[in-house]
Short mmCIF file of C-alpha atoms and ligand atoms in Angstrom, two decimals:
data_model
loop_
_atom_site.label_atom_id
_atom_site.label_comp_id
_atom_site.label_asym_id
_atom_site.label_seq_id
_atom_site.Cartn_x
_atom_site.Cartn_y
_atom_site.Cartn_z
CA UNK A 1 -17.69 -12.07 -12.28
CA UNK A 2 -14.65 -9.91 -12.73
CA UNK A 3 -14.73 -6.76 -14.83
CA UNK A 4 -12.44 -8.35 -17.40
CA UNK A 5 -14.96 -11.13 -17.96
CA UNK A 6 -17.71 -8.63 -18.49
CA UNK A 7 -15.76 -6.56 -21.01
CA UNK A 8 -15.21 -9.66 -23.10
CA UNK A 9 -18.93 -10.26 -23.66
CA UNK A 10 -19.21 -8.39 -26.97
CA UNK A 11 -16.60 -10.64 -28.60
CA UNK A 12 -18.01 -13.89 -27.27
CA UNK A 13 -21.49 -13.08 -28.42
CA UNK A 14 -23.18 -15.21 -25.77
CA UNK A 15 -21.95 -15.03 -22.19
CA UNK A 16 -21.50 -18.73 -21.48
CA UNK A 17 -20.71 -19.73 -17.91
CA UNK A 18 -16.96 -19.32 -17.41
CA UNK A 19 -14.87 -22.43 -16.87
CA UNK A 20 -12.72 -22.51 -13.75
CA UNK A 21 -9.41 -22.22 -15.63
CA UNK A 22 -10.72 -19.29 -17.69
CA UNK A 23 -11.76 -17.56 -14.49
CA UNK A 24 -8.29 -18.12 -13.06
CA UNK A 25 -6.64 -16.77 -16.19
CA UNK A 26 -8.85 -13.68 -16.10
CA UNK A 27 -8.07 -13.18 -12.43
CA UNK A 28 -4.33 -13.37 -13.17
CA UNK A 29 -4.76 -10.86 -15.98
CA UNK A 30 -6.62 -8.47 -13.74
CA UNK A 31 -4.13 -8.85 -10.89
CA UNK A 32 -1.26 -8.17 -13.26
CA UNK A 33 -2.93 -5.02 -14.53
CA UNK A 34 -3.25 -4.01 -10.87
CA UNK A 35 0.52 -4.35 -10.58
CA UNK A 36 0.40 -7.60 -8.57
CA UNK A 37 2.31 -10.69 -9.65
CA UNK A 38 -0.35 -12.92 -8.11
CA UNK A 39 -3.21 -12.98 -5.71
CA UNK A 40 -1.83 -11.83 -2.34
CA UNK A 41 -2.03 -14.53 0.32
CA UNK A 42 -1.63 -12.69 3.59
CA UNK A 43 -1.36 -14.63 6.85
CA UNK A 44 -4.45 -16.72 7.48
CA UNK A 45 -7.40 -15.61 9.50
CA UNK A 46 -6.21 -17.65 12.51
CA UNK A 47 -3.37 -15.19 13.00
CA UNK A 48 -4.08 -11.71 14.30
CA UNK A 49 -4.19 -9.37 11.33
CA UNK A 50 -1.94 -6.38 11.27
CA UNK A 51 -3.87 -3.27 12.17
CA UNK A 52 -4.35 -0.68 9.48
CA UNK A 53 -2.35 2.38 10.55
CA UNK A 54 -4.73 5.25 11.27
CA UNK A 55 -2.77 7.53 8.91
CA UNK A 56 -3.53 5.15 6.04
CA UNK A 57 -7.22 5.06 6.89
CA UNK A 58 -7.25 8.84 6.84
CA UNK A 59 -5.56 8.92 3.45
CA UNK A 60 -7.95 6.30 2.08
CA UNK A 61 -11.05 8.22 3.22
CA UNK A 62 -9.62 11.43 1.86
CA UNK A 63 -8.85 9.79 -1.49
CA UNK A 64 -12.42 8.47 -1.66
CA UNK A 65 -13.78 11.97 -1.21
CA UNK A 66 -11.29 13.52 -3.60
CA UNK A 67 -12.27 11.11 -6.32
CA UNK A 68 -15.24 13.34 -7.00
CA UNK A 69 -12.85 16.15 -7.91
CA UNK A 70 -10.18 16.53 -10.52
CA UNK A 71 -7.21 16.51 -8.19
CA UNK A 72 -3.48 16.38 -8.83
CA UNK A 73 -2.97 12.92 -10.29
CA UNK A 74 -0.43 10.48 -8.91
CA UNK A 75 0.65 12.79 -6.11
CA UNK A 76 0.48 11.95 -2.44
CA UNK A 77 -0.29 15.33 -0.97
CA UNK A 78 0.21 14.08 2.63
CA UNK A 79 3.91 13.67 1.87
CA UNK A 80 4.20 16.11 -1.03
CA UNK A 81 5.72 13.56 -3.40
CA UNK A 82 4.74 11.75 -6.59
CA UNK A 83 3.22 8.34 -6.10
CA UNK A 84 0.21 6.09 -6.40
CA UNK A 85 1.20 3.36 -3.94
CA UNK A 86 1.69 3.85 -0.22
CA UNK A 87 2.97 0.85 1.72
CA UNK A 88 3.44 0.41 5.43
CA UNK A 89 6.36 -2.00 5.19
CA UNK A 90 6.50 -4.13 8.28
CA UNK A 91 9.65 -4.53 10.32
CA UNK A 92 10.85 -8.14 10.33
CA UNK A 93 13.94 -7.67 12.48
CA UNK A 94 14.32 -9.35 15.83
CA UNK A 95 15.35 -8.02 19.20
CA UNK A 96 19.09 -8.42 19.43
CA UNK A 97 19.40 -7.78 23.14
CA UNK A 98 17.55 -6.08 25.90
CA UNK A 99 19.56 -4.28 28.58
CA UNK A 100 22.53 -6.28 27.54
CA UNK A 101 26.14 -6.56 28.60
CA UNK A 102 27.44 -5.77 25.10
CA UNK A 103 26.04 -2.29 25.22
CA UNK A 104 25.92 -0.92 28.75
CA UNK A 105 22.29 -1.03 29.65
CA UNK A 106 21.02 -0.32 26.22
CA UNK A 107 18.58 -2.05 24.03
CA UNK A 108 19.43 -3.24 20.55
CA UNK A 109 16.87 -4.07 17.95
CA UNK A 110 17.48 -5.25 14.42
CA UNK A 111 15.19 -3.58 11.88
CA UNK A 112 14.56 -5.26 8.56
CA UNK A 113 12.28 -3.99 5.82
CA UNK A 114 11.86 -6.20 2.81
CA UNK A 115 12.02 -3.78 -0.09
CA UNK A 116 11.88 -6.46 -2.77
CA UNK A 117 8.08 -6.22 -2.55
CA UNK A 118 8.39 -3.16 -4.79
CA UNK A 119 8.03 -4.06 -8.46
CA UNK A 120 11.11 -3.09 -10.53
CA UNK A 121 8.99 -0.64 -12.55
CA UNK A 122 8.09 1.38 -9.45
CA UNK A 123 9.92 4.61 -8.69
CA UNK A 124 10.50 5.06 -4.97
CA UNK A 125 9.70 8.66 -4.01
CA UNK A 126 9.91 8.47 -0.25
CA UNK A 127 10.82 6.03 2.50
CA UNK A 128 10.15 7.35 5.96
CA UNK A 129 11.04 5.36 9.03
CA UNK A 130 8.56 5.58 11.88
CA UNK A 131 9.62 4.26 15.26
CA UNK A 132 7.19 4.13 18.16
CA UNK A 133 8.41 3.44 21.66
CA UNK A 134 5.87 2.32 24.19
CA UNK A 135 7.55 2.82 27.49
CA UNK A 136 6.41 1.96 30.99
CA UNK A 137 8.33 3.00 34.10
CA UNK A 138 8.86 0.07 36.43
CA UNK A 139 8.15 2.08 39.54
CA UNK A 140 6.14 5.23 40.27
CA UNK A 141 9.43 6.84 41.35
CA UNK A 142 10.35 7.11 37.70
CA UNK A 143 7.29 9.21 37.08
CA UNK A 144 8.15 11.53 39.94
CA UNK A 145 11.57 12.11 38.47
CA UNK A 146 9.92 13.86 35.55
CA UNK A 147 10.48 13.39 31.89
CA UNK A 148 12.96 10.79 30.87
CA UNK A 149 15.08 10.82 27.80
CA UNK A 150 16.62 8.19 25.65
CA UNK A 151 19.59 8.33 23.31
CA UNK A 152 18.59 6.85 19.97
CA UNK A 153 21.25 5.63 17.58
CA UNK A 154 20.53 4.11 14.22
CA UNK A 155 23.17 2.15 12.34
CA UNK A 156 22.99 0.65 8.91
CA UNK A 157 24.42 -2.82 8.69
CA UNK A 158 26.83 -2.94 5.77
CA UNK A 159 27.74 -6.62 5.77
CA UNK A 160 26.13 -9.71 7.18
CA UNK A 161 27.73 -10.53 10.49
CA UNK A 162 29.95 -13.60 10.50
CA UNK A 163 29.95 -15.75 13.57
CA UNK A 164 32.52 -14.54 16.07
CA UNK A 165 33.17 -11.29 14.20
CA UNK A 166 32.72 -8.05 16.03
CA UNK A 167 29.23 -6.97 15.00
CA UNK A 168 30.12 -3.30 15.58
CA UNK A 169 32.67 -3.40 12.75
CA UNK A 170 29.90 -4.06 10.26
CA UNK A 171 27.76 -1.06 11.02
CA UNK A 172 27.81 2.63 10.17
CA UNK A 173 26.07 5.29 12.20
CA UNK A 174 23.19 6.92 10.33
CA UNK A 175 21.76 9.04 13.07
CA UNK A 176 22.11 9.74 16.75
CA UNK A 177 19.91 11.95 18.84
CA UNK A 178 18.40 12.16 22.28
CA UNK A 179 14.66 12.07 22.51
CA UNK A 180 12.45 13.13 25.38
CA UNK A 181 10.07 10.35 26.29
CA UNK A 182 6.39 11.10 26.30
CA UNK A 183 4.06 9.50 28.78
CA UNK A 184 2.51 6.73 26.70
CA UNK A 185 4.44 6.45 23.51
CA UNK A 186 7.11 8.37 21.68
CA UNK A 187 7.41 8.61 17.93
CA UNK A 188 10.53 9.20 15.91
CA UNK A 189 10.45 9.66 12.15
CA UNK A 190 13.31 9.98 9.74
CA UNK A 191 13.83 10.05 6.00
CA UNK A 192 15.57 6.92 4.73
CA UNK A 193 14.76 7.23 1.03
CA UNK A 194 18.31 6.84 -0.29
CA UNK A 195 19.05 3.89 1.98
CA UNK A 196 15.77 2.16 1.13
CA UNK A 197 16.51 2.63 -2.56
CA UNK A 198 19.83 0.84 -2.10
CA UNK A 199 17.97 -2.04 -0.38
CA UNK A 200 16.07 -2.75 -3.59
CA UNK A 201 19.17 -4.30 -5.17
CA UNK A 202 19.14 -8.03 -4.50
CA UNK A 203 21.37 -9.14 -1.66
CA UNK A 204 22.13 -5.62 -0.46
CA UNK A 205 19.74 -5.36 2.44
CA UNK A 206 21.14 -6.20 5.87
CA UNK A 207 18.80 -3.87 7.67
CA UNK A 208 19.47 -1.50 10.51
CA UNK A 209 20.38 -1.67 14.16
CA UNK A 210 18.43 0.54 16.51
CA UNK A 211 20.15 1.24 19.80
CA UNK A 212 18.34 2.81 22.74
CA UNK A 213 20.16 4.08 25.78
CA UNK A 214 18.07 5.46 28.64
CA UNK A 215 19.30 8.81 29.93
CA UNK A 216 18.64 10.61 33.15
CA UNK A 217 16.65 13.72 32.38
CA UNK A 218 19.22 16.02 33.84
CA UNK A 219 19.50 19.14 31.71
CA UNK A 220 23.17 19.51 32.70
CA UNK A 221 24.32 16.14 31.58
CA UNK A 222 22.58 13.19 30.12
CA UNK A 223 23.91 10.33 32.19
CA UNK A 224 23.34 6.69 31.53
CA UNK A 225 21.28 5.15 34.28
CA UNK A 226 23.92 2.62 35.13
CA UNK A 227 27.16 4.34 35.99
CA UNK A 228 30.60 2.90 35.54
CA UNK A 229 31.11 -0.60 34.32
CA UNK A 230 28.91 -2.21 36.88
CA UNK A 231 26.16 -4.28 35.43
CA UNK A 232 22.67 -3.15 36.22
CA UNK A 233 20.93 -5.26 38.79
CA UNK A 234 17.53 -3.86 38.14
CA UNK A 235 16.83 -1.76 35.07
CA UNK A 236 14.92 1.41 35.69
CA UNK A 237 12.54 0.76 32.85
CA UNK A 238 10.62 -2.21 31.68
CA UNK A 239 11.72 -3.14 28.20
CA UNK A 240 10.05 -0.74 25.83
CA UNK A 241 7.94 -2.11 23.07
CA UNK A 242 9.55 -0.98 19.82
CA UNK A 243 7.34 -0.77 16.78
CA UNK A 244 8.87 0.24 13.49
CA UNK A 245 7.47 0.64 10.04
CA UNK A 246 8.76 2.09 6.84
CA UNK A 247 6.26 4.20 4.94
CA UNK A 248 7.22 3.73 1.30
CA UNK A 249 5.61 5.95 -1.33
CA UNK A 250 6.21 4.85 -4.88
CA UNK A 251 4.97 5.55 -8.36
CA UNK A 252 4.01 2.88 -10.83
CA UNK A 253 4.11 4.92 -14.07
CA UNK A 254 1.97 2.32 -15.86
CA UNK A 255 -0.82 3.12 -13.45
CA UNK A 256 -0.56 6.81 -14.08
CA UNK A 257 -1.43 7.36 -17.71
CA UNK A 258 -4.76 9.13 -17.57
CA UNK A 259 -5.47 12.18 -15.48
CA UNK A 260 -9.01 11.20 -14.71
CA UNK A 261 -10.40 10.47 -11.33
CA UNK A 262 -13.91 9.32 -10.61
CA UNK A 263 -16.39 11.97 -11.58
CA UNK A 264 -19.29 10.98 -9.33
CA UNK A 265 -21.29 10.18 -12.45
CA UNK A 266 -24.61 8.73 -11.52
CA UNK A 267 -25.72 6.09 -13.99
CA UNK A 268 -29.52 6.14 -14.28
CA UNK A 269 -31.47 2.89 -14.42
CA UNK A 270 -33.57 3.35 -17.53
CA UNK A 271 -34.61 0.38 -19.63
CA UNK A 272 -33.14 0.59 -23.09
CA UNK A 273 -31.62 -1.85 -25.54
CA UNK A 274 -29.13 0.59 -27.05
CA UNK A 275 -25.53 0.90 -25.96
CA UNK A 276 -25.13 2.60 -22.60
CA UNK A 277 -23.42 2.28 -19.26
CA UNK A 278 -25.24 -0.08 -16.88
CA UNK A 279 -24.90 -0.17 -13.16
CA UNK A 280 -22.82 -2.95 -11.72
CA UNK A 281 -21.65 -3.22 -8.16
CA UNK A 282 -18.64 -5.48 -7.77
CA UNK A 283 -18.35 -6.92 -4.29
CA UNK A 284 -14.85 -8.16 -3.43
CA UNK A 285 -16.49 -10.91 -1.42
CA UNK A 286 -18.22 -12.24 -4.53
CA UNK A 287 -14.90 -12.23 -6.38
CA UNK A 288 -13.32 -14.07 -3.44
CA UNK A 289 -10.91 -11.25 -2.60
CA UNK A 290 -12.25 -10.34 0.84
CA UNK A 291 -9.26 -11.91 2.62
CA UNK A 292 -6.75 -9.46 1.15
CA UNK A 293 -8.77 -6.38 0.18
CA UNK A 294 -9.41 -4.34 3.33
CA UNK A 295 -11.44 -1.53 1.82
CA UNK A 296 -13.65 -0.76 0.05
CA UNK A 297 -15.84 -3.85 0.32
CA UNK A 298 -16.88 -3.25 -3.25
CA UNK A 299 -17.39 -0.47 -5.75
CA UNK A 300 -19.69 0.68 -8.53
CA UNK A 301 -17.72 -0.58 -11.52
CA UNK A 302 -20.53 -0.46 -14.13
CA UNK A 303 -20.29 -1.95 -17.58
CA UNK A 304 -21.28 -1.23 -21.18
CA UNK A 305 -24.03 -3.11 -22.87
CA UNK A 306 -26.46 -2.62 -25.70
CA UNK A 307 -26.83 -2.44 -29.41
CA UNK A 308 -25.14 -0.08 -31.82
CA UNK A 309 -27.95 0.08 -34.35
CA UNK A 310 -28.12 1.78 -37.74
CA UNK A 311 -28.25 4.76 -37.98
CA UNK A 312 -25.79 5.41 -35.20
CA UNK A 313 -26.97 8.46 -33.30
CA UNK A 314 -24.57 11.07 -31.97
CA UNK A 315 -25.29 10.13 -28.37
CA UNK A 316 -23.66 6.73 -28.98
CA UNK A 317 -20.29 8.40 -29.35
CA UNK A 318 -19.36 6.30 -32.38
CA UNK A 319 -16.12 6.69 -34.26
CA UNK A 320 -16.23 7.27 -38.02
CA UNK A 321 -15.23 3.65 -38.35
CA UNK A 322 -18.15 2.52 -36.17
CA UNK A 323 -20.59 4.62 -38.22
CA UNK A 324 -19.33 2.95 -41.41
CA UNK A 325 -19.47 -0.48 -39.79
CA UNK A 326 -23.12 -0.04 -38.76
CA UNK A 327 -23.88 1.06 -42.30
CA UNK A 328 -22.24 -2.07 -43.77
CA UNK A 329 -23.94 -4.20 -41.09
CA UNK A 330 -27.36 -2.85 -42.13
CA UNK A 331 -26.63 -3.92 -45.72
CA UNK A 332 -24.98 -7.25 -44.91
CA UNK A 333 -25.91 -8.37 -41.38
CA UNK A 334 -24.67 -11.93 -41.99
CA UNK A 335 -21.03 -11.09 -42.60
CA UNK A 336 -20.48 -7.82 -40.72
CA UNK A 337 -21.33 -7.53 -37.04
CA UNK A 338 -22.49 -4.39 -35.29
CA UNK A 339 -19.77 -2.33 -33.61
CA UNK A 340 -19.13 -3.10 -29.96
CA UNK A 341 -20.51 -1.15 -27.06
CA UNK A 342 -17.37 -0.42 -25.03
CA UNK A 343 -16.15 1.93 -22.28
CA UNK A 344 -14.88 5.24 -23.66
CA UNK A 345 -14.33 6.96 -20.32
CA UNK A 346 -13.08 5.25 -17.19
CA UNK A 347 -12.07 6.53 -13.81
CA UNK A 348 -10.08 5.38 -10.81
CA UNK A 349 -10.61 4.03 -7.31
CA UNK A 350 -8.39 3.61 -4.26
CA UNK A 351 -7.90 0.27 -2.57
CA UNK A 352 -6.49 -0.66 0.80
CA UNK A 353 -5.13 -4.21 0.98
CA UNK A 354 -2.68 -6.65 2.56
CA UNK A 355 0.21 -7.89 0.43
CA UNK A 356 2.02 -11.22 0.79
CA UNK A 357 4.21 -9.93 3.60
CA UNK A 358 1.16 -8.68 5.53
CA UNK A 359 2.10 -5.06 4.79
CA UNK A 360 -0.81 -2.68 4.50
CA UNK A 361 -0.88 -0.99 1.10
CA UNK A 362 -2.96 1.91 -0.20
CA UNK A 363 -3.00 2.05 -3.96
CA UNK A 364 -4.79 4.16 -6.53
CA UNK A 365 -5.99 2.27 -9.56
CA UNK A 366 -7.07 3.92 -12.71
CA UNK A 367 -9.56 2.61 -15.27
CA UNK A 368 -11.65 0.73 -12.72
CA UNK A 369 -15.00 2.47 -13.15
CA UNK A 370 -16.95 2.86 -16.42
CA UNK A 371 -18.31 6.38 -16.73
CA UNK A 372 -19.34 6.43 -20.37
CA UNK A 373 -19.81 4.02 -23.21
CA UNK A 374 -19.61 4.31 -26.97
CA UNK A 375 -19.84 2.25 -30.14
CA UNK A 376 -16.43 1.24 -31.41
C1 LIG B 401 11.08 -10.48 0.68
O1 LIG B 401 9.88 -10.50 -0.06
C2 LIG B 401 9.95 -11.31 -1.22
C3 LIG B 401 8.67 -11.09 -2.00
O2 LIG B 401 7.53 -11.21 -1.21
C4 LIG B 401 10.19 -12.75 -0.83
O3 LIG B 401 10.29 -13.55 -1.97
C5 LIG B 401 11.49 -12.84 -0.02
O4 LIG B 401 11.66 -14.15 0.46
C6 LIG B 401 11.46 -11.87 1.16
N1 LIG B 401 12.78 -11.86 1.78
C7 LIG B 401 12.94 -11.96 3.10
C8 LIG B 401 14.34 -11.92 3.56
O5 LIG B 401 12.02 -12.08 3.89
C1 LIG B 402 -21.56 9.74 -24.98
O1 LIG B 402 -20.89 10.84 -24.39
C2 LIG B 402 -21.73 11.79 -23.75
C3 LIG B 402 -20.85 12.90 -23.21
O2 LIG B 402 -19.71 13.05 -23.97
C4 LIG B 402 -22.51 11.11 -22.62
O3 LIG B 402 -23.39 12.04 -22.03
C5 LIG B 402 -23.26 9.91 -23.15
O4 LIG B 402 -23.86 9.23 -22.07
C6 LIG B 402 -22.32 8.98 -23.90
N1 LIG B 402 -23.03 7.86 -24.45
C7 LIG B 402 -23.03 6.64 -23.90
C8 LIG B 402 -23.74 5.59 -24.67
O5 LIG B 402 -22.50 6.42 -22.84
#
């Protein structure tokens, strides 16, 4: 059962078994309130799943701990920006050429990040490109020569390339720097927020070209490995494995109304028929969401249940209206129902999940946990 189904119980009177189409409608409603247009369908289980970046795991665990405290709402302290959604947007660009003729012994890789996965309502606060180069020298001689360096150039593609046109005419240099290569892998990060924002307009995203040119680690002069115009017979390096992701932090203002975070309220299990919060653990497996929700596996969502009898005591947190309604109900039970036992204080949880493009997303959702109930 989804939380939405449970909250509807007071109005239905009896909780009849839900029909399949009602369940689907409720699921759609819940997904929409979570800022999703539909149930994510990430690549099937037969394909290797994208690993959850360790930085995201760290942030998720930290968020879980912080939920016990009243922390700065809708701020991602790791990046110092406003936001409640952190996506690791996957690169979908292909390798253009490895050690090619067109670019003297350099490697060209197209980078493409689909930014249309952001809902229009979201405000993009940060887009940080992370490039990881996994580099293996072909021979031990390379290791003896000491640290190697590579010249990294990043171009934005401003127009789609027509067949036969010079591809270099359609690109603008964004950044160029030389980077010392580390033993196992080398990371490069850069802020691409403005560019990523421009990619959100439909039809404006042609991606980037990443160009890598190996340099000899000579402090005097960085020389390309292959001098002159002669084509390399044997490249000095095996092709590096290039992994790129765009960390996009955005704010969905609709998900940022209340300031509350989970207050580690422990709901006692005491038998009572009056309105109070009851313990309910929702397992994502039971809801059928285990294929796209990575963590947590479930959470203590709780629910409100019980009577709002006359006279309404103070502990039932009734509104003036509810107090009057119980009074009228006690006089005319046939025509006036009791007030409803509903959540009056809710708090948030964090979820880690795969979206439709197999990106890993960390999102904070408010109003997911019932802390307190009242008669309304
Ligand atoms: C980008 O993502 C959207 C939404 O998931 C999808 O409809 C679209 O086809 C994707 N575009 C590309 C070029 O992959
Ligand atoms: C009403 O609110 C108080 C605190 O404001 C809380 O302790 C109590 O449990 C609430 N009543 C119900 C029925 O949840």
